[in-house]
PDB file of C-alpha atoms and ligand atoms in Angstrom:
ATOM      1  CA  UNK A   1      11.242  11.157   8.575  1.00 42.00           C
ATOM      2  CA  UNK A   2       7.296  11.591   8.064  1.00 48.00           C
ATOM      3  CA  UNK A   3       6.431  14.896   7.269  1.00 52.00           C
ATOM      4  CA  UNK A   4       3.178  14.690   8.413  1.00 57.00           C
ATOM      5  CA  UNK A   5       2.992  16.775  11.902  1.00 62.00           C
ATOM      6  CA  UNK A   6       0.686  14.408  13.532  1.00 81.00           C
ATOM      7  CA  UNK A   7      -0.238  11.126  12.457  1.00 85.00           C
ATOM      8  CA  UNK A   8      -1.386   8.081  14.712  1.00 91.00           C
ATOM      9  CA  UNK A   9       0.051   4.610  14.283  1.00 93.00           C
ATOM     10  CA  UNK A  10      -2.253   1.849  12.146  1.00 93.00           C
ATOM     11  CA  UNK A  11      -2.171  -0.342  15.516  1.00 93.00           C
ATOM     12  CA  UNK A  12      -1.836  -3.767  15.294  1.00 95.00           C
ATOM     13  CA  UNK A  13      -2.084  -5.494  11.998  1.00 96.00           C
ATOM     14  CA  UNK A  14      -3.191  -8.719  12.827  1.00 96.00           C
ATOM     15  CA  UNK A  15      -6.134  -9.713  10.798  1.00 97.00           C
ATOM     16  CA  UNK A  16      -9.312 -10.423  12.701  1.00 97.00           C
ATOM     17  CA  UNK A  17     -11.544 -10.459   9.430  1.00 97.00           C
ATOM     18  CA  UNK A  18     -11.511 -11.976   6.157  1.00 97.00           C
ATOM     19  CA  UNK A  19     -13.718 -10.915   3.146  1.00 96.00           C
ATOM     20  CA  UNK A  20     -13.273 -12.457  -0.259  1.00 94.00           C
ATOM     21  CA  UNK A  21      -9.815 -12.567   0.505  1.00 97.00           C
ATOM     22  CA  UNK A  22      -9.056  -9.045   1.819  1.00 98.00           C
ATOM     23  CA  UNK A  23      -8.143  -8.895   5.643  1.00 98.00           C
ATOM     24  CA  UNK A  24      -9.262  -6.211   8.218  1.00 98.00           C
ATOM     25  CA  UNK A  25      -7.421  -5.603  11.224  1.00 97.00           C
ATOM     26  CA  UNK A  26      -9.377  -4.998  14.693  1.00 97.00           C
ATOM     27  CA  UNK A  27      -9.865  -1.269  13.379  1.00 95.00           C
ATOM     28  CA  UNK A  28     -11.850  -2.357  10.343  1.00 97.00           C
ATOM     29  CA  UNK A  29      -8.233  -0.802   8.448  1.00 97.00           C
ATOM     30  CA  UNK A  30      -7.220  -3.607   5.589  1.00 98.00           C
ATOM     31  CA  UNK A  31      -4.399  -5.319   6.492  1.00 98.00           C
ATOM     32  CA  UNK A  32      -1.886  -8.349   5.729  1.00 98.00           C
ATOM     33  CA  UNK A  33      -2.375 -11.505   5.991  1.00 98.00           C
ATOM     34  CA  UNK A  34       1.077 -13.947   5.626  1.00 97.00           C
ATOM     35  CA  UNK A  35       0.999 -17.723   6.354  1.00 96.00           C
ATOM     36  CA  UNK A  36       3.597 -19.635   7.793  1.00 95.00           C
ATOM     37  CA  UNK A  37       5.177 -20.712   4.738  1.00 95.00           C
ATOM     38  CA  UNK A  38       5.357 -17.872   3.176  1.00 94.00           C
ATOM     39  CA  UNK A  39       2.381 -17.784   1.372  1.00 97.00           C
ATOM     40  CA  UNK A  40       0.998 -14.235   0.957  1.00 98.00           C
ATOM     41  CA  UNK A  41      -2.465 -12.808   0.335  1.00 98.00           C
ATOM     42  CA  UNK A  42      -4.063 -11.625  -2.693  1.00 98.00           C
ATOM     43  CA  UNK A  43      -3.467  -7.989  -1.813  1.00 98.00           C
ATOM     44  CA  UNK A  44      -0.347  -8.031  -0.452  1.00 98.00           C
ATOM     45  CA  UNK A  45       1.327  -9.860  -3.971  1.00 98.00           C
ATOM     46  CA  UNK A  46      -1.184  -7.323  -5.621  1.00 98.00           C
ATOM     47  CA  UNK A  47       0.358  -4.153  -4.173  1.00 98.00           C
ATOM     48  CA  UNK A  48       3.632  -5.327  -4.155  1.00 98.00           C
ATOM     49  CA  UNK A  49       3.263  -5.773  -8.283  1.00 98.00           C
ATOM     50  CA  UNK A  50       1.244  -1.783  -8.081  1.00 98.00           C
ATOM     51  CA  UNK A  51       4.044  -0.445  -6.072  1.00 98.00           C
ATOM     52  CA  UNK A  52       6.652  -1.092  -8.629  1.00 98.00           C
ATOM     53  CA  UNK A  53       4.366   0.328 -11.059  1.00 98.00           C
ATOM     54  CA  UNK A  54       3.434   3.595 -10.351  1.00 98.00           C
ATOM     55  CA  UNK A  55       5.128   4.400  -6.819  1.00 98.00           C
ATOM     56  CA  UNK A  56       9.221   2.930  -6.744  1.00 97.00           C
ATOM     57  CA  UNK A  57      10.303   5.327  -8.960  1.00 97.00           C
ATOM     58  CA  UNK A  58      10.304   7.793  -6.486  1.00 97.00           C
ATOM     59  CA  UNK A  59      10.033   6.093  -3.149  1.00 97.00           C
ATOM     60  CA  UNK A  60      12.726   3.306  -4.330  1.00 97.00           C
ATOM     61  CA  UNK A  61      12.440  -0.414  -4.419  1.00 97.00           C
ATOM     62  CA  UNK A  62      10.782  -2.309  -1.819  1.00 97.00           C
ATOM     63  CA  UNK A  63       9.469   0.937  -0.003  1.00 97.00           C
ATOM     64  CA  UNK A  64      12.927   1.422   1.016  1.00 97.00           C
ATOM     65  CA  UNK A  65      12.719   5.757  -0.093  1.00 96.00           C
ATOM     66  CA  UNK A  66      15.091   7.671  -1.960  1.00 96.00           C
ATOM     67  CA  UNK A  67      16.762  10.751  -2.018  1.00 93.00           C
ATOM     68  CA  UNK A  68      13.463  12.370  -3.504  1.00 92.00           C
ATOM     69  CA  UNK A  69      10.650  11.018  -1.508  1.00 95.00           C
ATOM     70  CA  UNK A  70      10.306   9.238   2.162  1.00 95.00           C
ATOM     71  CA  UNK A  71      10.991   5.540   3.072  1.00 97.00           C
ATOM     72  CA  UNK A  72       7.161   4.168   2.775  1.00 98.00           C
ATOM     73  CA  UNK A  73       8.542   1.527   5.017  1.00 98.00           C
ATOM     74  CA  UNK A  74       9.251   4.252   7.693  1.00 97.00           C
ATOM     75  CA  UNK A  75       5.848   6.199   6.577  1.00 96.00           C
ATOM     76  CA  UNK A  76       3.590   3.136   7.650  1.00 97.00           C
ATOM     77  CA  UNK A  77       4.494   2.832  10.646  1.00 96.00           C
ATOM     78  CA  UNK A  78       3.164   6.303  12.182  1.00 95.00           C
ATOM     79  CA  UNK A  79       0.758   6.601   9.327  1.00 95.00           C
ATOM     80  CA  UNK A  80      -2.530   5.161   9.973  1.00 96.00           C
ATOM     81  CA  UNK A  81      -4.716   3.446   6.939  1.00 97.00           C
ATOM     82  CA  UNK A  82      -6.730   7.441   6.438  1.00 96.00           C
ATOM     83  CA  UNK A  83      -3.745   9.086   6.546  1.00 96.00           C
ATOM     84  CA  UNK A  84      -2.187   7.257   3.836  1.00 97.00           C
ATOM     85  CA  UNK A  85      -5.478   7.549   1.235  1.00 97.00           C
ATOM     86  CA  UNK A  86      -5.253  11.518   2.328  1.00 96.00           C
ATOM     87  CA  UNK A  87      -1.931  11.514   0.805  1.00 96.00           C
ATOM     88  CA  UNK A  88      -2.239   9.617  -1.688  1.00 98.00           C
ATOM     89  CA  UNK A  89      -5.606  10.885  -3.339  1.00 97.00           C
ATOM     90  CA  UNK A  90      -4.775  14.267  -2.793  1.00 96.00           C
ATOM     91  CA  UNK A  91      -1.100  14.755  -2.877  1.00 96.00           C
ATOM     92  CA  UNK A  92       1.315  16.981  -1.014  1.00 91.00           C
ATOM     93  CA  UNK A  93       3.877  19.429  -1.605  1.00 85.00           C
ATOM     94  CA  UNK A  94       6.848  19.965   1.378  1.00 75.00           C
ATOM     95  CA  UNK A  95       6.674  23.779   1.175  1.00 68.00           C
ATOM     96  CA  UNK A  96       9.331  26.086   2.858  1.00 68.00           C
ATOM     97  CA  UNK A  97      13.000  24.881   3.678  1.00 67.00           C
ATOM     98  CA  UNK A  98      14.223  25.445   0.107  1.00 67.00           C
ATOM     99  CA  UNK A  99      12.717  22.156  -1.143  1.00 72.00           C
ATOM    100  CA  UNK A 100       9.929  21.633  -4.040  1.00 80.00           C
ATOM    101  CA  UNK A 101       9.155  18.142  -3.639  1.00 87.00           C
ATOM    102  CA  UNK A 102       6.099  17.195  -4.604  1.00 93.00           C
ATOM    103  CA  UNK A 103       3.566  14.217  -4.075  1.00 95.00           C
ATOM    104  CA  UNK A 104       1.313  13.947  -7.284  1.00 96.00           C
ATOM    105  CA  UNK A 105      -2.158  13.555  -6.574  1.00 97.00           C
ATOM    106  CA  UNK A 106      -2.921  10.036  -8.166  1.00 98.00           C
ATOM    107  CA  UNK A 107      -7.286  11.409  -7.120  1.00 97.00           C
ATOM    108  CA  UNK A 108      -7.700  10.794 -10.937  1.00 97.00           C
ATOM    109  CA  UNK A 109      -5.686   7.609 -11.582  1.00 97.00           C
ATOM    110  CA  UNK A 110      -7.759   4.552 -11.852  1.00 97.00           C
ATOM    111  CA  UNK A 111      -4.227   2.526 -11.840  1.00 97.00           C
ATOM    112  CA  UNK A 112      -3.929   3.684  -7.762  1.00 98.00           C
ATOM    113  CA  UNK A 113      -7.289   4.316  -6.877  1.00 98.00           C
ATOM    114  CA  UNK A 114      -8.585   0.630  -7.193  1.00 98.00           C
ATOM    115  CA  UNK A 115      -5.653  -0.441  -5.418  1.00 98.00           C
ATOM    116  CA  UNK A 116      -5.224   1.587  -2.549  1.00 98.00           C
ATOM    117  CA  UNK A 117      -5.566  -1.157  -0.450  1.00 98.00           C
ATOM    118  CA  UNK A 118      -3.635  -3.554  -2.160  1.00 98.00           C
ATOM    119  CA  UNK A 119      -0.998  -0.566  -2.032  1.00 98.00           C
ATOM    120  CA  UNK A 120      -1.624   0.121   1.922  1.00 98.00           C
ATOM    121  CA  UNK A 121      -1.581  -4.135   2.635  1.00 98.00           C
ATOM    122  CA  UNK A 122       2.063  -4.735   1.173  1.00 98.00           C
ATOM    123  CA  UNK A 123       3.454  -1.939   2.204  1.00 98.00           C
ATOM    124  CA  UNK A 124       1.866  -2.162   6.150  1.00 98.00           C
ATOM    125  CA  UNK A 125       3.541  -5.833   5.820  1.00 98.00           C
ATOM    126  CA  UNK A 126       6.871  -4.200   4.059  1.00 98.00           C
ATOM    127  CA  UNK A 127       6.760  -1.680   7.649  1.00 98.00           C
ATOM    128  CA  UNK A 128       6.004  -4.637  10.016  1.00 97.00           C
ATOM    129  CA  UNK A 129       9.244  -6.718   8.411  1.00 96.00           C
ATOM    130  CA  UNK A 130       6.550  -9.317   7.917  1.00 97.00           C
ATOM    131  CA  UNK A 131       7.306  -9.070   4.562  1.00 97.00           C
ATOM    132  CA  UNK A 132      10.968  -8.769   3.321  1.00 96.00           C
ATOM    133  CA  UNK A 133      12.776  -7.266  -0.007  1.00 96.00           C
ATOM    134  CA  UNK A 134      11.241  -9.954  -2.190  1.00 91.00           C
ATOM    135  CA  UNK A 135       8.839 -10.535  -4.551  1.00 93.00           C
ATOM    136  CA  UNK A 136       6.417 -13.043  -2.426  1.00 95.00           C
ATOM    137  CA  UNK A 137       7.153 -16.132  -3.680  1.00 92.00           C
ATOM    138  CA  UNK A 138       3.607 -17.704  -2.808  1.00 97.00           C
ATOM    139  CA  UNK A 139       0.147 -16.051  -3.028  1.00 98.00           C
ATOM    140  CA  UNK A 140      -3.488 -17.027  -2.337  1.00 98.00           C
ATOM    141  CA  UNK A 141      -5.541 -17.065  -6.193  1.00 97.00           C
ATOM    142  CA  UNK A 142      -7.389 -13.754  -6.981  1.00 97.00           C
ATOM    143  CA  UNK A 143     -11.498 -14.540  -5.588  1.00 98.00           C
ATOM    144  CA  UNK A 144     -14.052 -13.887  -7.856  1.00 97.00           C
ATOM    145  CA  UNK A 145     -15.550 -11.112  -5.984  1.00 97.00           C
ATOM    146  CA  UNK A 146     -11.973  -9.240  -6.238  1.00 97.00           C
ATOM    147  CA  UNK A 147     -12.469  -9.304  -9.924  1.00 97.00           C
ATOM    148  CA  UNK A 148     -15.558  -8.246 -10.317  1.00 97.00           C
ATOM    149  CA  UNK A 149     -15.176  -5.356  -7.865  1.00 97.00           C
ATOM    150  CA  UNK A 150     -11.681  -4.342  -9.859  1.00 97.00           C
ATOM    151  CA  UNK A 151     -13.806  -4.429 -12.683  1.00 97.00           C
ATOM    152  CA  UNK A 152     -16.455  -2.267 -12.147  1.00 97.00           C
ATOM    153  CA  UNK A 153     -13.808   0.063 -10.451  1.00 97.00           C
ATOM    154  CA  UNK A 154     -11.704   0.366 -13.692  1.00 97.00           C
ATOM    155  CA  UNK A 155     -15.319   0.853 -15.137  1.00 95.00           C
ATOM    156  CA  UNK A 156     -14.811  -2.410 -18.013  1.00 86.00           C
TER     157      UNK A 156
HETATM  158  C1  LIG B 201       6.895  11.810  -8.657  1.00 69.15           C
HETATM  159  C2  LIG B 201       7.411  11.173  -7.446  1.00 69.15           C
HETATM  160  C3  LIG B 201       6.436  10.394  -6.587  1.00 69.15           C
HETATM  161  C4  LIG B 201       5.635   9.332  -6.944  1.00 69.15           C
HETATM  162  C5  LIG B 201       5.473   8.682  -8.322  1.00 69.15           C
HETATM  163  C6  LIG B 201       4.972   8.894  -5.735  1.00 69.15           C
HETATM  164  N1  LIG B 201       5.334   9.681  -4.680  1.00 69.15           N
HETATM  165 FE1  LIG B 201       4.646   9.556  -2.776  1.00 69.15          FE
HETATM  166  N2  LIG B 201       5.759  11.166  -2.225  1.00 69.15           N
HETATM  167  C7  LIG B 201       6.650  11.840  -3.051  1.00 69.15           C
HETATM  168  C8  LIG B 201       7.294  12.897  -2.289  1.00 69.15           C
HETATM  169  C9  LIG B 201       8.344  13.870  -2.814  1.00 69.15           C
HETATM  170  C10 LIG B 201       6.747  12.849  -0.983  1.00 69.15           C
HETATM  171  C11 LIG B 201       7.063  13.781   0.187  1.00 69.15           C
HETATM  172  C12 LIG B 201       6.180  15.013   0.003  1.00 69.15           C
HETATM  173  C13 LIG B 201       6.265  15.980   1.139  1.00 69.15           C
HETATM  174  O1  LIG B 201       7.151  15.836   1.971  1.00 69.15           O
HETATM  175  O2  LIG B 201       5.396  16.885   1.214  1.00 69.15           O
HETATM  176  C14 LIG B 201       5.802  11.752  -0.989  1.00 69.15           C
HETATM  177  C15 LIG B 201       5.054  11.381   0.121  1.00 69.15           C
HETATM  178  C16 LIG B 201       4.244  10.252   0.182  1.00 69.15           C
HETATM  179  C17 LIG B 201       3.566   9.797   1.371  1.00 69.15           C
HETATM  180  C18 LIG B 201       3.661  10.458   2.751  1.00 69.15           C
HETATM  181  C19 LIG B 201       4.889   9.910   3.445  1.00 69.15           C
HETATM  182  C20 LIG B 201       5.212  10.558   4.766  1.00 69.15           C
HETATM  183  O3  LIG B 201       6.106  10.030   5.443  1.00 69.15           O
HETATM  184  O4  LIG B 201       4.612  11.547   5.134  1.00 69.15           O
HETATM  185  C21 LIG B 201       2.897   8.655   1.045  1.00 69.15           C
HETATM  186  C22 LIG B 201       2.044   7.788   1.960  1.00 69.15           C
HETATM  187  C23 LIG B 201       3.152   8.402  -0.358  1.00 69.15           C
HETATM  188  N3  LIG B 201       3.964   9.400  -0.849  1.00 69.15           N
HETATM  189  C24 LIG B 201       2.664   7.319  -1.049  1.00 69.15           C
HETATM  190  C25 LIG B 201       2.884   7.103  -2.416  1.00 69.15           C
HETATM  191  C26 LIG B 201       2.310   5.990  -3.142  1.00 69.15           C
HETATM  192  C27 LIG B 201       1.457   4.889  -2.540  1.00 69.15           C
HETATM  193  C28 LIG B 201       2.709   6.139  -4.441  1.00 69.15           C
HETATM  194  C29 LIG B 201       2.346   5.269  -5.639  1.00 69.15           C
HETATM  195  C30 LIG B 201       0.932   5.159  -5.915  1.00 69.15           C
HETATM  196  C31 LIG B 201       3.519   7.336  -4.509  1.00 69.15           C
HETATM  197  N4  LIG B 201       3.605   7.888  -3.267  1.00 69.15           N
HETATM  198  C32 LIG B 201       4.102   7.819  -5.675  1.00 69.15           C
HETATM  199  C33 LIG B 201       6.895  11.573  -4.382  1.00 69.15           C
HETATM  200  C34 LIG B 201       6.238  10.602  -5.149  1.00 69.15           C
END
């Protein structure tokens, strides 16, 4: 279960906008973007790679959650594309009921914060079942714009 109190649902994902590659939803939120045959996005392969990184060890494979932290796949679907950054920039610790689990901050982490979205894209597709427990087979190529942005991000 989301611990969040009150959260509002990320609406509907389909893409309305594309941008060097990254899609927006009718909300201006970033979303997925899968073709018929399978072929994913840019940001969806990327955050499925940056989710095995730095995020499955707690939340488990695929988004599916563990006994320590939530079921992202779960999370995403009540948890709007702010709500998600909140938590994940700042953190959050459960306190009360006799449990000290904790959500790092990753604020600081250049490794998360340039790929929030590419986090928040695979796993909105992972929570839609648009995307199953795979590694996406097929992918759109990387623009130039997305490296040059990722670039100055990780400050090179
Ligand atoms: C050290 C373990 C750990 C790591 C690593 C971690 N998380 Fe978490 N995360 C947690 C725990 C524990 C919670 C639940 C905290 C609470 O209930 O207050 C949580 C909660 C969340 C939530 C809120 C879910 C909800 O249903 O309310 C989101 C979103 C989230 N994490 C995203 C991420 C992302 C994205 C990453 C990788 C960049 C990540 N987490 C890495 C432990 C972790």
């Amino acid at each position: 279960m989301p611990a969040f109190a009150e959260t509002t649902p990320p609406g509907n994902p389909k893409a309305v906008k594309e941008e060097d590659g990254k899609y927006f939803d009718a909300s201006g939120a970033p979303t997925y973007n899968i073709k018929p045959d399978g072929t994913v996005d840019w940001f969806t392969y990327s955050g499925y790679r940056r989710y095995h990184a730095e995020c499955h060890v707690c939340h488990g494979p695929d988004g599916m959650g563990s006994t320590y932290a939530p079921a992202l796949v779960d999370s995403l679907k009540v948890m709007n594309y702010d709500q998600f950054q909140e938590v994940v920039v700042g953190g959050r610790q459960n306190v009360g009921g006799g449990n000290d689990k904790v959500m790092p901050s990753f604020g600081l982490n250049k490794n998360v914060m340039c790929y929030l979205d590419d986090l928040y894209v695979y796993l909105r597709a992972r929570s839609d079942d648009a995307l199953g427990r795979v590694r996406p087979p097929k992918r759109d190529d990387k623009t130039q714009g997305t490296i040059n942005a990722e670039k100055t991000c990780l400050g090179e």
